[in-house]
Amino acid sequence: MQFADRLNNVETSAIRELFKLLGKPGIISFAGGFPDSAMFDVDGIQAAVNQALAEEPGAALQYGATEGYQPLREQLSAFMASKGAQGVAPENLIVTTGSQQALDLLGKTLISPGDKVIVEGPTFLATIQCFRLYGAQLISAPIDGNGVKTDELEKLIVEHRPKFVYLIPTFGNPSGAMLSLERRKKVLELAVKYQTLVVEDDPYGDLYFGEAPPPSLLALSATVPGSRELLVHCGSLSKVLSPGLRVGWMIAPAELLAKATMCKQFSDAHTSTFAQATAAQYLKAGRMPATLAHVRKVYAERAQAMGDALRKDLGDAIAFVQPQGGLFVWARLTGAGGKVADGNVFAKAAIDKGVAFVPGTPFFCAQPDHATLRLSFATVGVDKIREGVARLAQAL
């Protein structure tokens, strides 16, 4: 078959390929990037389904507006307000099939072949694949434990004049980094100074372990005149309620929302109205705060257990910043004591010892750091985390 040239820009996810190796009995997996299904609020979702079918069965089961089911848009508007993002009216957002569809819509509406887009190094693997599919030339902006280095970002904006900048400011995948308040303000100031669109992807911001993170770029935009018109915010219920619902949303300037809605019309007509009605009833019932409190507590315990075990069992052979939220530990092999210093080599040795993680290389759009790796603590209990890290020490 003669396939489209754009497919030459992408390849199958290295993570999906890794999952094929996980059928080995007794394997402990730190590889997944998903929440723990044992913590889904099944009773609350069941009640929301029943309520949706009792109140508006026709609307829940029928075709719907491409922009989204209006009761859900209203609930999401209130949800964003509860997180400090004031003034997000229902018409300021569209509902997407997970926040990943929002990335696809941004690719369709904004990227022409050869356009430059700045992303963090490392960043979400699907973002790299999605934007490359539309022909983007990706530019890597360096990060540290406090998120993207804004001085470096400014230099890259000046040099490349990108179509937009894509960031995961709060507990990013894979880095787990949290962009500091000072840097958040600087990002918004750079957007205004250089009239550069900034995309804030925020699927993990509600999963904090202690103090709440700084306000989102969207919430902070009220303090930086002119920045709101240069900001896109992508949200999701996947990490906090259920990935299976596939409910996300995109808040953007009206002109961009209109183009994105048109493109969404062509691809899926609308996100499942049944899923949207369920999500709307769930949010309306007020169960989200208790759900979030529960998952934060469990993930915090697991993150601490993983950090403690890594420090104890791997010592100075590994370096990482203890995560303050999210689902991941982003680590770097130091090679101390002659230990393995390549994440890809280490991943294969770890599989042999019955534990899996994702090497860091695929998360870079350029100049990959082969010493890096991503470990997820989300789906593994504390005892299994300790056992898995002990196996990592054996593999090292």
mmCIF file of C-alpha atoms in Angstrom:
data_model
loop_
_atom_site.group_PDB
_atom_site.id
_atom_site.type_symbol
_atom_site.label_atom_id
_atom_site.label_comp_id
_atom_site.label_asym_id
_atom_site.label_seq_id
_atom_site.Cartn_x
_atom_site.Cartn_y
_atom_site.Cartn_z
ATOM 1 C CA MET A 1 0.000 0.000 0.000
ATOM 2 C CA GLN A 2 1.039 3.584 -0.593
ATOM 3 C CA PHE A 3 0.731 5.305 2.784
ATOM 4 C CA ALA A 4 0.693 9.037 3.442
ATOM 5 C CA ASP A 5 4.102 10.698 3.580
ATOM 6 C CA ARG A 6 3.297 12.097 7.031
ATOM 7 C CA LEU A 7 3.648 8.595 8.489
ATOM 8 C CA ASN A 8 7.342 8.752 7.714
ATOM 9 C CA ASN A 9 7.689 11.253 10.572
ATOM 10 C CA VAL A 10 6.495 8.892 13.328
ATOM 11 C CA GLU A 11 7.058 5.394 14.632
ATOM 12 C CA THR A 12 5.285 3.026 17.000
ATOM 13 C CA SER A 13 5.475 4.012 20.648
ATOM 14 C CA ALA A 14 8.495 2.493 22.370
ATOM 15 C CA ILE A 15 6.341 2.149 25.481
ATOM 16 C CA ARG A 16 3.713 0.092 23.643
ATOM 17 C CA GLU A 17 6.504 -2.128 22.377
ATOM 18 C CA LEU A 18 7.814 -2.534 25.911
ATOM 19 C CA PHE A 19 4.407 -3.683 27.135
ATOM 20 C CA LYS A 20 4.744 -6.727 24.884
ATOM 21 C CA LEU A 21 7.530 -7.905 27.211
ATOM 22 C CA LEU A 22 5.390 -7.648 30.324
ATOM 23 C CA GLY A 23 3.628 -11.003 29.959
ATOM 24 C CA LYS A 24 6.312 -12.683 32.017
ATOM 25 C CA PRO A 25 4.728 -14.170 35.182
ATOM 26 C CA GLY A 26 5.450 -12.331 38.415
ATOM 27 C CA ILE A 27 6.735 -9.164 36.774
ATOM 28 C CA ILE A 28 6.432 -5.956 38.805
ATOM 29 C CA SER A 29 5.670 -3.091 36.467
ATOM 30 C CA PHE A 30 6.672 0.516 37.042
ATOM 31 C CA ALA A 31 6.162 1.083 33.301
ATOM 32 C CA GLY A 32 2.528 2.159 33.008
ATOM 33 C CA GLY A 33 1.470 5.780 32.860
ATOM 34 C CA PHE A 34 -2.054 5.231 34.130
ATOM 35 C CA PRO A 35 -3.960 5.531 37.422
ATOM 36 C CA ASP A 36 -4.748 2.598 39.709
ATOM 37 C CA SER A 37 -8.082 1.076 38.677
ATOM 38 C CA ALA A 38 -8.587 -0.117 42.271
ATOM 39 C CA MET A 39 -9.165 3.522 43.236
ATOM 40 C CA PHE A 40 -11.874 4.330 40.720
ATOM 41 C CA ASP A 41 -15.033 5.543 42.446
ATOM 42 C CA VAL A 42 -17.179 2.806 40.912
ATOM 43 C CA ASP A 43 -20.172 3.509 43.180
ATOM 44 C CA GLY A 44 -20.084 7.191 42.355
ATOM 45 C CA ILE A 45 -19.771 6.548 38.617
ATOM 46 C CA GLN A 46 -22.602 3.988 38.775
ATOM 47 C CA ALA A 47 -24.813 6.539 40.523
ATOM 48 C CA ALA A 48 -23.886 9.141 37.900
ATOM 49 C CA VAL A 49 -24.793 6.726 35.075
ATOM 50 C CA ASN A 50 -28.155 5.978 36.681
ATOM 51 C CA GLN A 51 -28.841 9.678 37.230
ATOM 52 C CA ALA A 52 -27.924 10.530 33.641
ATOM 53 C CA LEU A 53 -30.301 7.879 32.289
ATOM 54 C CA ALA A 54 -33.054 8.884 34.709
ATOM 55 C CA GLU A 55 -32.869 12.633 34.093
ATOM 56 C CA GLU A 56 -32.111 12.990 30.374
ATOM 57 C CA PRO A 57 -31.935 9.590 28.681
ATOM 58 C CA GLY A 58 -32.567 11.085 25.257
ATOM 59 C CA ALA A 59 -29.713 13.561 25.540
ATOM 60 C CA ALA A 60 -27.317 11.008 27.053
ATOM 61 C CA LEU A 61 -27.919 8.433 24.324
ATOM 62 C CA GLN A 62 -28.386 10.694 21.300
ATOM 63 C CA TYR A 63 -25.977 12.549 19.024
ATOM 64 C CA GLY A 64 -24.797 15.801 20.604
ATOM 65 C CA ALA A 65 -23.144 19.119 19.882
ATOM 66 C CA THR A 66 -19.537 18.933 18.706
ATOM 67 C CA GLU A 67 -18.578 21.550 21.305
ATOM 68 C CA GLY A 68 -19.775 19.266 24.078
ATOM 69 C CA TYR A 69 -22.764 18.376 26.238
ATOM 70 C CA GLN A 70 -23.891 21.683 27.735
ATOM 71 C CA PRO A 71 -24.440 20.458 31.335
ATOM 72 C CA LEU A 72 -20.887 19.100 31.341
ATOM 73 C CA ARG A 73 -19.454 22.317 29.940
ATOM 74 C CA GLU A 74 -21.192 24.147 32.776
ATOM 75 C CA GLN A 75 -19.788 21.726 35.367
ATOM 76 C CA LEU A 76 -16.294 22.036 33.910
ATOM 77 C CA SER A 77 -16.577 25.816 34.026
ATOM 78 C CA ALA A 78 -17.375 25.568 37.755
ATOM 79 C CA PHE A 79 -14.602 22.982 38.259
ATOM 80 C CA MET A 80 -12.042 25.334 36.714
ATOM 81 C CA ALA A 81 -13.327 28.223 38.863
ATOM 82 C CA SER A 82 -12.817 26.064 41.968
ATOM 83 C CA LYS A 83 -9.156 25.795 40.953
ATOM 84 C CA GLY A 84 -8.693 29.540 40.595
ATOM 85 C CA ALA A 85 -9.354 29.906 36.877
ATOM 86 C CA GLN A 86 -12.097 32.528 37.013
ATOM 87 C CA GLY A 87 -14.070 33.676 34.019
ATOM 88 C CA VAL A 88 -14.025 30.410 32.062
ATOM 89 C CA ALA A 89 -17.552 30.438 30.665
ATOM 90 C CA PRO A 90 -18.977 27.208 29.199
ATOM 91 C CA GLU A 91 -18.610 28.659 25.709
ATOM 92 C CA ASN A 92 -14.879 29.216 26.359
ATOM 93 C CA LEU A 93 -14.222 25.465 26.253
ATOM 94 C CA ILE A 94 -14.938 22.435 24.128
ATOM 95 C CA VAL A 95 -15.133 18.870 25.386
ATOM 96 C CA THR A 96 -12.568 16.547 23.822
ATOM 97 C CA THR A 97 -12.151 12.772 23.756
ATOM 98 C CA GLY A 98 -9.473 12.850 26.428
ATOM 99 C CA SER A 99 -6.960 15.692 26.514
ATOM 100 C CA GLN A 100 -4.978 13.787 23.893
ATOM 101 C CA GLN A 101 -7.597 14.727 21.303
ATOM 102 C CA ALA A 102 -6.953 18.343 22.200
ATOM 103 C CA LEU A 103 -3.325 17.835 21.182
ATOM 104 C CA ASP A 104 -4.454 16.322 17.884
ATOM 105 C CA LEU A 105 -6.799 19.259 17.272
ATOM 106 C CA LEU A 106 -3.950 21.680 17.954
ATOM 107 C CA GLY A 107 -1.864 19.796 15.420
ATOM 108 C CA LYS A 108 -4.634 19.966 12.833
ATOM 109 C CA THR A 109 -5.447 23.632 13.349
ATOM 110 C CA LEU A 110 -2.015 25.154 13.930
ATOM 111 C CA ILE A 111 0.790 23.049 12.449
ATOM 112 C CA SER A 112 1.833 23.214 8.810
ATOM 113 C CA PRO A 113 4.739 21.037 7.637
ATOM 114 C CA GLY A 114 7.992 22.618 8.749
ATOM 115 C CA ASP A 115 6.487 24.771 11.501
ATOM 116 C CA LYS A 116 8.559 24.926 14.654
ATOM 117 C CA VAL A 117 7.063 23.949 18.002
ATOM 118 C CA ILE A 118 8.926 24.140 21.313
ATOM 119 C CA VAL A 119 8.369 21.292 23.785
ATOM 120 C CA GLU A 120 10.086 20.360 27.025
ATOM 121 C CA GLY A 121 12.958 17.906 26.994
ATOM 122 C CA PRO A 122 11.679 15.437 28.124
ATOM 123 C CA THR A 123 7.964 15.632 27.321
ATOM 124 C CA PHE A 124 4.873 13.455 26.834
ATOM 125 C CA LEU A 125 5.680 10.870 24.172
ATOM 126 C CA ALA A 126 2.292 11.104 22.444
ATOM 127 C CA THR A 127 2.817 14.847 22.023
ATOM 128 C CA ILE A 128 6.047 14.247 20.121
ATOM 129 C CA GLN A 129 4.330 11.690 17.890
ATOM 130 C CA CYS A 130 1.195 13.781 17.339
ATOM 131 C CA PHE A 131 2.947 17.025 16.430
ATOM 132 C CA ARG A 132 5.448 15.235 14.189
ATOM 133 C CA LEU A 133 2.572 13.559 12.369
ATOM 134 C CA TYR A 134 1.473 17.037 11.229
ATOM 135 C CA GLY A 135 5.003 17.896 10.110
ATOM 136 C CA ALA A 136 6.235 19.970 13.047
ATOM 137 C CA GLN A 137 9.914 20.557 13.597
ATOM 138 C CA LEU A 138 10.214 20.075 17.350
ATOM 139 C CA ILE A 139 12.629 22.150 19.417
ATOM 140 C CA SER A 140 13.632 20.841 22.863
ATOM 141 C CA ALA A 141 13.652 23.251 25.824
ATOM 142 C CA PRO A 142 15.707 22.046 28.807
ATOM 143 C CA ILE A 143 14.082 21.506 32.205
ATOM 144 C CA ASP A 144 15.158 20.903 35.788
ATOM 145 C CA GLY A 145 13.265 20.004 38.966
ATOM 146 C CA ASN A 146 11.460 23.372 38.776
ATOM 147 C CA GLY A 147 10.222 22.828 35.235
ATOM 148 C CA VAL A 148 11.268 24.496 32.008
ATOM 149 C CA LYS A 149 14.286 26.815 32.273
ATOM 150 C CA THR A 150 12.674 30.094 31.247
ATOM 151 C CA ASP A 151 15.948 31.846 30.356
ATOM 152 C CA GLU A 152 16.709 29.049 27.895
ATOM 153 C CA LEU A 153 13.102 29.063 26.690
ATOM 154 C CA GLU A 154 13.327 32.767 25.886
ATOM 155 C CA LYS A 155 16.471 32.220 23.822
ATOM 156 C CA LEU A 156 14.731 29.445 21.872
ATOM 157 C CA ILE A 157 11.657 31.610 21.244
ATOM 158 C CA VAL A 158 13.841 34.435 19.942
ATOM 159 C CA GLU A 159 15.841 32.079 17.726
ATOM 160 C CA HIS A 160 13.043 29.927 16.323
ATOM 161 C CA ARG A 161 9.869 32.056 16.516
ATOM 162 C CA PRO A 162 7.759 28.916 17.097
ATOM 163 C CA LYS A 163 4.130 28.436 16.146
ATOM 164 C CA PHE A 164 3.542 27.672 19.822
ATOM 165 C CA VAL A 165 5.182 26.415 23.015
ATOM 166 C CA TYR A 166 3.839 23.225 24.644
ATOM 167 C CA LEU A 167 4.363 22.737 28.403
ATOM 168 C CA ILE A 168 3.178 20.388 31.156
ATOM 169 C CA PRO A 169 3.859 22.741 34.073
ATOM 170 C CA THR A 170 2.516 20.615 36.922
ATOM 171 C CA PHE A 171 3.908 17.119 37.650
ATOM 172 C CA GLY A 172 4.618 16.479 33.990
ATOM 173 C CA ASN A 173 4.810 13.144 32.239
ATOM 174 C CA PRO A 174 7.541 11.920 32.374
ATOM 175 C CA SER A 175 9.508 14.467 34.405
ATOM 176 C CA GLY A 176 7.199 14.871 37.407
ATOM 177 C CA ALA A 177 8.582 18.429 37.601
ATOM 178 C CA MET A 178 6.571 21.318 39.000
ATOM 179 C CA LEU A 179 7.110 24.684 37.345
ATOM 180 C CA SER A 180 7.789 27.275 40.032
ATOM 181 C CA LEU A 181 5.503 30.273 40.518
ATOM 182 C CA GLU A 182 8.246 32.644 39.385
ATOM 183 C CA ARG A 183 8.782 30.693 36.179
ATOM 184 C CA ARG A 184 5.037 30.432 35.520
ATOM 185 C CA LYS A 185 4.757 34.204 35.547
ATOM 186 C CA LYS A 186 7.829 34.440 33.317
ATOM 187 C CA VAL A 187 6.275 32.041 30.770
ATOM 188 C CA LEU A 188 3.179 34.251 30.557
ATOM 189 C CA GLU A 189 5.329 37.366 30.231
ATOM 190 C CA LEU A 190 7.291 35.710 27.408
ATOM 191 C CA ALA A 191 4.029 34.845 25.637
ATOM 192 C CA VAL A 192 3.031 38.520 25.676
ATOM 193 C CA LYS A 193 6.505 39.870 24.903
ATOM 194 C CA TYR A 194 6.945 37.690 21.818
ATOM 195 C CA GLN A 195 3.243 37.198 20.981
ATOM 196 C CA THR A 196 3.760 33.429 21.161
ATOM 197 C CA LEU A 197 0.950 30.998 21.868
ATOM 198 C CA VAL A 198 1.514 28.782 24.941
ATOM 199 C CA VAL A 199 -0.261 25.445 25.415
ATOM 200 C CA GLU A 200 -0.656 24.308 29.029
ATOM 201 C CA ASP A 201 -1.398 20.594 29.341
ATOM 202 C CA ASP A 202 -2.662 19.885 32.861
ATOM 203 C CA PRO A 203 -3.845 16.295 33.403
ATOM 204 C CA TYR A 204 -1.937 15.842 36.687
ATOM 205 C CA GLY A 205 -2.344 19.179 38.494
ATOM 206 C CA ASP A 206 -4.953 17.844 40.953
ATOM 207 C CA LEU A 207 -2.716 14.976 42.080
ATOM 208 C CA TYR A 208 -0.583 16.862 44.607
ATOM 209 C CA PHE A 209 0.697 15.243 47.795
ATOM 210 C CA GLY A 210 1.183 18.076 50.276
ATOM 211 C CA GLU A 211 0.696 21.732 49.565
ATOM 212 C CA ALA A 212 -1.251 22.594 46.441
ATOM 213 C CA PRO A 213 0.971 23.548 43.483
ATOM 214 C CA PRO A 214 1.135 27.143 42.252
ATOM 215 C CA PRO A 215 -1.914 28.268 40.250
ATOM 216 C CA SER A 216 -2.154 27.038 36.674
ATOM 217 C CA LEU A 217 -0.967 29.302 33.885
ATOM 218 C CA LEU A 218 -4.646 29.783 33.083
ATOM 219 C CA ALA A 219 -5.420 30.962 36.621
ATOM 220 C CA LEU A 220 -2.315 33.182 36.682
ATOM 221 C CA SER A 221 -3.090 34.741 33.299
ATOM 222 C CA ALA A 222 -5.411 37.218 35.043
ATOM 223 C CA THR A 223 -2.290 38.809 36.596
ATOM 224 C CA VAL A 224 -0.381 39.197 33.293
ATOM 225 C CA PRO A 225 -2.308 41.519 30.941
ATOM 226 C CA GLY A 226 -2.648 40.142 27.409
ATOM 227 C CA SER A 227 -1.573 36.592 28.267
ATOM 228 C CA ARG A 228 -5.041 35.003 28.341
ATOM 229 C CA GLU A 229 -5.445 35.590 24.601
ATOM 230 C CA LEU A 230 -2.192 33.674 24.005
ATOM 231 C CA LEU A 231 -2.986 30.662 26.177
ATOM 232 C CA VAL A 232 -4.536 27.245 25.539
ATOM 233 C CA HIS A 233 -5.359 25.037 28.540
ATOM 234 C CA CYS A 234 -5.982 21.295 28.180
ATOM 235 C CA GLY A 235 -7.623 19.390 31.039
ATOM 236 C CA SER A 236 -8.697 15.798 31.619
ATOM 237 C CA LEU A 237 -10.687 13.585 33.971
ATOM 238 C CA SER A 238 -8.590 10.554 32.998
ATOM 239 C CA LYS A 239 -6.093 10.673 35.873
ATOM 240 C CA VAL A 240 -8.546 11.763 38.571
ATOM 241 C CA LEU A 241 -11.781 9.935 37.709
ATOM 242 C CA SER A 242 -11.496 7.385 34.889
ATOM 243 C CA PRO A 243 -9.448 7.120 31.682
ATOM 244 C CA GLY A 244 -12.195 4.943 30.203
ATOM 245 C CA LEU A 245 -14.642 7.843 30.109
ATOM 246 C CA ARG A 246 -12.287 9.631 27.665
ATOM 247 C CA VAL A 247 -13.413 13.064 28.834
ATOM 248 C CA GLY A 248 -11.079 16.011 28.427
ATOM 249 C CA TRP A 249 -11.482 19.659 27.535
ATOM 250 C CA MET A 250 -9.718 22.523 25.838
ATOM 251 C CA ILE A 251 -9.957 26.198 26.815
ATOM 252 C CA ALA A 252 -8.685 28.523 24.108
ATOM 253 C CA PRO A 253 -9.244 31.845 22.342
ATOM 254 C CA ALA A 254 -12.567 31.896 20.457
ATOM 255 C CA GLU A 255 -11.016 31.846 16.982
ATOM 256 C CA LEU A 256 -8.950 28.744 17.769
ATOM 257 C CA LEU A 257 -11.887 26.998 19.463
ATOM 258 C CA ALA A 258 -14.009 27.542 16.360
ATOM 259 C CA LYS A 259 -11.366 25.953 14.101
ATOM 260 C CA ALA A 260 -10.830 23.076 16.548
ATOM 261 C CA THR A 261 -14.570 22.436 16.728
ATOM 262 C CA MET A 262 -14.738 22.282 12.949
ATOM 263 C CA CYS A 263 -11.895 19.740 12.825
ATOM 264 C CA LYS A 264 -13.435 17.689 15.637
ATOM 265 C CA GLN A 265 -16.659 17.577 13.645
ATOM 266 C CA PHE A 266 -14.771 15.841 10.841
ATOM 267 C CA SER A 267 -13.067 13.286 13.095
ATOM 268 C CA ASP A 268 -15.608 12.080 15.657
ATOM 269 C CA ALA A 269 -18.675 14.372 15.456
ATOM 270 C CA HIS A 270 -18.551 14.689 19.248
ATOM 271 C CA THR A 271 -17.184 13.017 22.363
ATOM 272 C CA SER A 272 -19.504 10.259 23.657
ATOM 273 C CA THR A 273 -22.592 12.002 25.021
ATOM 274 C CA PHE A 274 -23.137 9.085 27.389
ATOM 275 C CA ALA A 275 -19.671 9.560 28.878
ATOM 276 C CA GLN A 276 -20.194 13.323 29.039
ATOM 277 C CA ALA A 277 -23.557 12.994 30.776
ATOM 278 C CA THR A 278 -22.014 10.575 33.269
ATOM 279 C CA ALA A 279 -19.142 12.979 33.982
ATOM 280 C CA ALA A 280 -21.550 15.899 34.336
ATOM 281 C CA GLN A 281 -23.654 14.034 36.898
ATOM 282 C CA TYR A 282 -20.545 12.953 38.793
ATOM 283 C CA LEU A 283 -19.249 16.509 39.078
ATOM 284 C CA LYS A 284 -22.726 17.788 39.964
ATOM 285 C CA ALA A 285 -23.004 15.237 42.790
ATOM 286 C CA GLY A 286 -19.962 16.792 44.479
ATOM 287 C CA ARG A 287 -17.975 13.582 44.910
ATOM 288 C CA MET A 288 -14.794 14.805 43.278
ATOM 289 C CA PRO A 289 -13.171 16.435 46.375
ATOM 290 C CA ALA A 290 -13.396 13.189 48.391
ATOM 291 C CA THR A 291 -12.142 11.144 45.429
ATOM 292 C CA LEU A 292 -9.166 13.454 44.989
ATOM 293 C CA ALA A 293 -8.341 13.384 48.708
ATOM 294 C CA HIS A 294 -8.259 9.581 48.607
ATOM 295 C CA VAL A 295 -6.077 9.211 45.521
ATOM 296 C CA ARG A 296 -3.672 11.929 46.704
ATOM 297 C CA LYS A 297 -3.161 10.059 49.981
ATOM 298 C CA VAL A 298 -2.516 6.699 48.304
ATOM 299 C CA TYR A 299 -0.206 8.068 45.611
ATOM 300 C CA ALA A 300 1.705 10.131 48.181
ATOM 301 C CA GLU A 301 2.434 6.988 50.233
ATOM 302 C CA ARG A 302 3.572 5.108 47.138
ATOM 303 C CA ALA A 303 5.742 7.975 45.887
ATOM 304 C CA GLN A 304 7.426 8.216 49.283
ATOM 305 C CA ALA A 305 7.965 4.453 49.424
ATOM 306 C CA MET A 306 9.553 4.475 45.977
ATOM 307 C CA GLY A 307 11.804 7.423 46.787
ATOM 308 C CA ASP A 308 12.928 5.871 50.073
ATOM 309 C CA ALA A 309 13.608 2.505 48.426
ATOM 310 C CA LEU A 310 15.573 4.036 45.556
ATOM 311 C CA ARG A 311 17.761 6.006 47.966
ATOM 312 C CA LYS A 312 18.300 2.942 50.157
ATOM 313 C CA ASP A 313 18.867 0.268 47.501
ATOM 314 C CA LEU A 314 20.442 2.162 44.586
ATOM 315 C CA GLY A 315 22.211 4.914 46.522
ATOM 316 C CA ASP A 316 24.395 7.240 44.507
ATOM 317 C CA ALA A 317 23.955 5.146 41.347
ATOM 318 C CA ILE A 318 20.710 7.016 40.711
ATOM 319 C CA ALA A 319 19.667 10.684 40.990
ATOM 320 C CA PHE A 320 16.112 12.017 41.089
ATOM 321 C CA VAL A 321 13.894 14.738 42.552
ATOM 322 C CA GLN A 322 11.298 13.399 44.993
ATOM 323 C CA PRO A 323 7.939 14.062 43.274
ATOM 324 C CA GLN A 324 5.449 16.382 44.961
ATOM 325 C CA GLY A 325 2.559 15.051 42.903
ATOM 326 C CA GLY A 326 1.585 13.167 39.773
ATOM 327 C CA LEU A 327 2.353 9.548 38.921
ATOM 328 C CA PHE A 328 6.083 9.431 38.141
ATOM 329 C CA VAL A 329 9.647 9.445 39.388
ATOM 330 C CA TRP A 330 12.020 10.722 36.707
ATOM 331 C CA ALA A 331 15.509 9.461 37.413
ATOM 332 C CA ARG A 332 18.995 9.510 35.976
ATOM 333 C CA LEU A 333 21.637 6.805 36.248
ATOM 334 C CA THR A 334 24.949 8.281 37.392
ATOM 335 C CA GLY A 335 27.214 5.326 36.670
ATOM 336 C CA ALA A 336 28.680 5.680 40.176
ATOM 337 C CA GLY A 337 30.753 2.720 41.277
ATOM 338 C CA GLY A 338 30.910 1.417 37.720
ATOM 339 C CA LYS A 339 27.173 0.664 37.671
ATOM 340 C CA VAL A 340 25.074 0.705 34.485
ATOM 341 C CA ALA A 341 24.612 4.240 33.145
ATOM 342 C CA ASP A 342 22.344 3.580 30.136
ATOM 343 C CA GLY A 343 18.598 3.423 30.715
ATOM 344 C CA ASN A 344 17.957 1.191 27.711
ATOM 345 C CA VAL A 345 20.546 -1.355 28.832
ATOM 346 C CA PHE A 346 19.224 -1.184 32.388
ATOM 347 C CA ALA A 347 15.615 -1.755 31.210
ATOM 348 C CA LYS A 348 16.542 -5.047 29.557
ATOM 349 C CA ALA A 349 18.492 -6.225 32.616
ATOM 350 C CA ALA A 350 15.552 -5.238 34.835
ATOM 351 C CA ILE A 351 13.079 -7.295 32.780
ATOM 352 C CA ASP A 352 15.325 -10.307 33.361
ATOM 353 C CA LYS A 353 15.054 -9.653 37.104
ATOM 354 C CA GLY A 354 11.253 -9.388 36.910
ATOM 355 C CA VAL A 355 10.717 -5.624 37.027
ATOM 356 C CA ALA A 356 9.856 -3.152 34.260
ATOM 357 C CA PHE A 357 10.165 0.585 33.712
ATOM 358 C CA VAL A 358 10.392 2.877 30.687
ATOM 359 C CA PRO A 359 13.803 4.139 29.503
ATOM 360 C CA GLY A 360 13.905 7.917 29.159
ATOM 361 C CA THR A 361 15.191 8.130 25.592
ATOM 362 C CA PRO A 362 11.810 8.174 23.752
ATOM 363 C CA PHE A 363 10.615 11.201 25.762
ATOM 364 C CA PHE A 364 13.110 13.534 24.074
ATOM 365 C CA CYS A 365 12.397 15.072 20.678
ATOM 366 C CA ALA A 366 16.140 15.764 20.258
ATOM 367 C CA GLN A 367 19.419 15.101 22.056
ATOM 368 C CA PRO A 368 18.050 12.276 24.233
ATOM 369 C CA ASP A 369 19.658 11.644 27.596
ATOM 370 C CA HIS A 370 20.243 7.888 27.518
ATOM 371 C CA ALA A 371 20.912 7.749 31.258
ATOM 372 C CA THR A 372 17.312 8.655 32.133
ATOM 373 C CA LEU A 373 14.311 6.506 33.035
ATOM 374 C CA ARG A 374 10.688 6.867 34.138
ATOM 375 C CA LEU A 375 9.262 4.904 37.053
ATOM 376 C CA SER A 376 5.545 4.961 37.852
ATOM 377 C CA PHE A 377 4.453 4.225 41.418
ATOM 378 C CA ALA A 378 0.731 4.659 40.728
ATOM 379 C CA THR A 379 -0.475 1.081 40.243
ATOM 380 C CA VAL A 380 1.824 -0.791 42.633
ATOM 381 C CA GLY A 381 1.308 -1.254 46.382
ATOM 382 C CA VAL A 382 3.990 -0.204 48.861
ATOM 383 C CA ASP A 383 5.293 -3.748 49.485
ATOM 384 C CA LYS A 384 5.553 -4.451 45.756
ATOM 385 C CA ILE A 385 7.310 -1.116 45.239
ATOM 386 C CA ARG A 386 9.968 -2.108 47.771
ATOM 387 C CA GLU A 387 10.348 -5.529 46.193
ATOM 388 C CA GLY A 388 10.514 -4.052 42.694
ATOM 389 C CA VAL A 389 13.185 -1.530 43.653
ATOM 390 C CA ALA A 390 15.199 -4.332 45.292
ATOM 391 C CA ARG A 391 15.071 -6.157 41.958
ATOM 392 C CA LEU A 392 16.232 -2.971 40.215
ATOM 393 C CA ALA A 393 19.241 -2.932 42.533
ATOM 394 C CA GLN A 394 20.038 -6.518 41.487
ATOM 395 C CA ALA A 395 19.760 -5.568 37.814
ATOM 396 C CA LEU A 396 22.107 -2.622 38.285
#
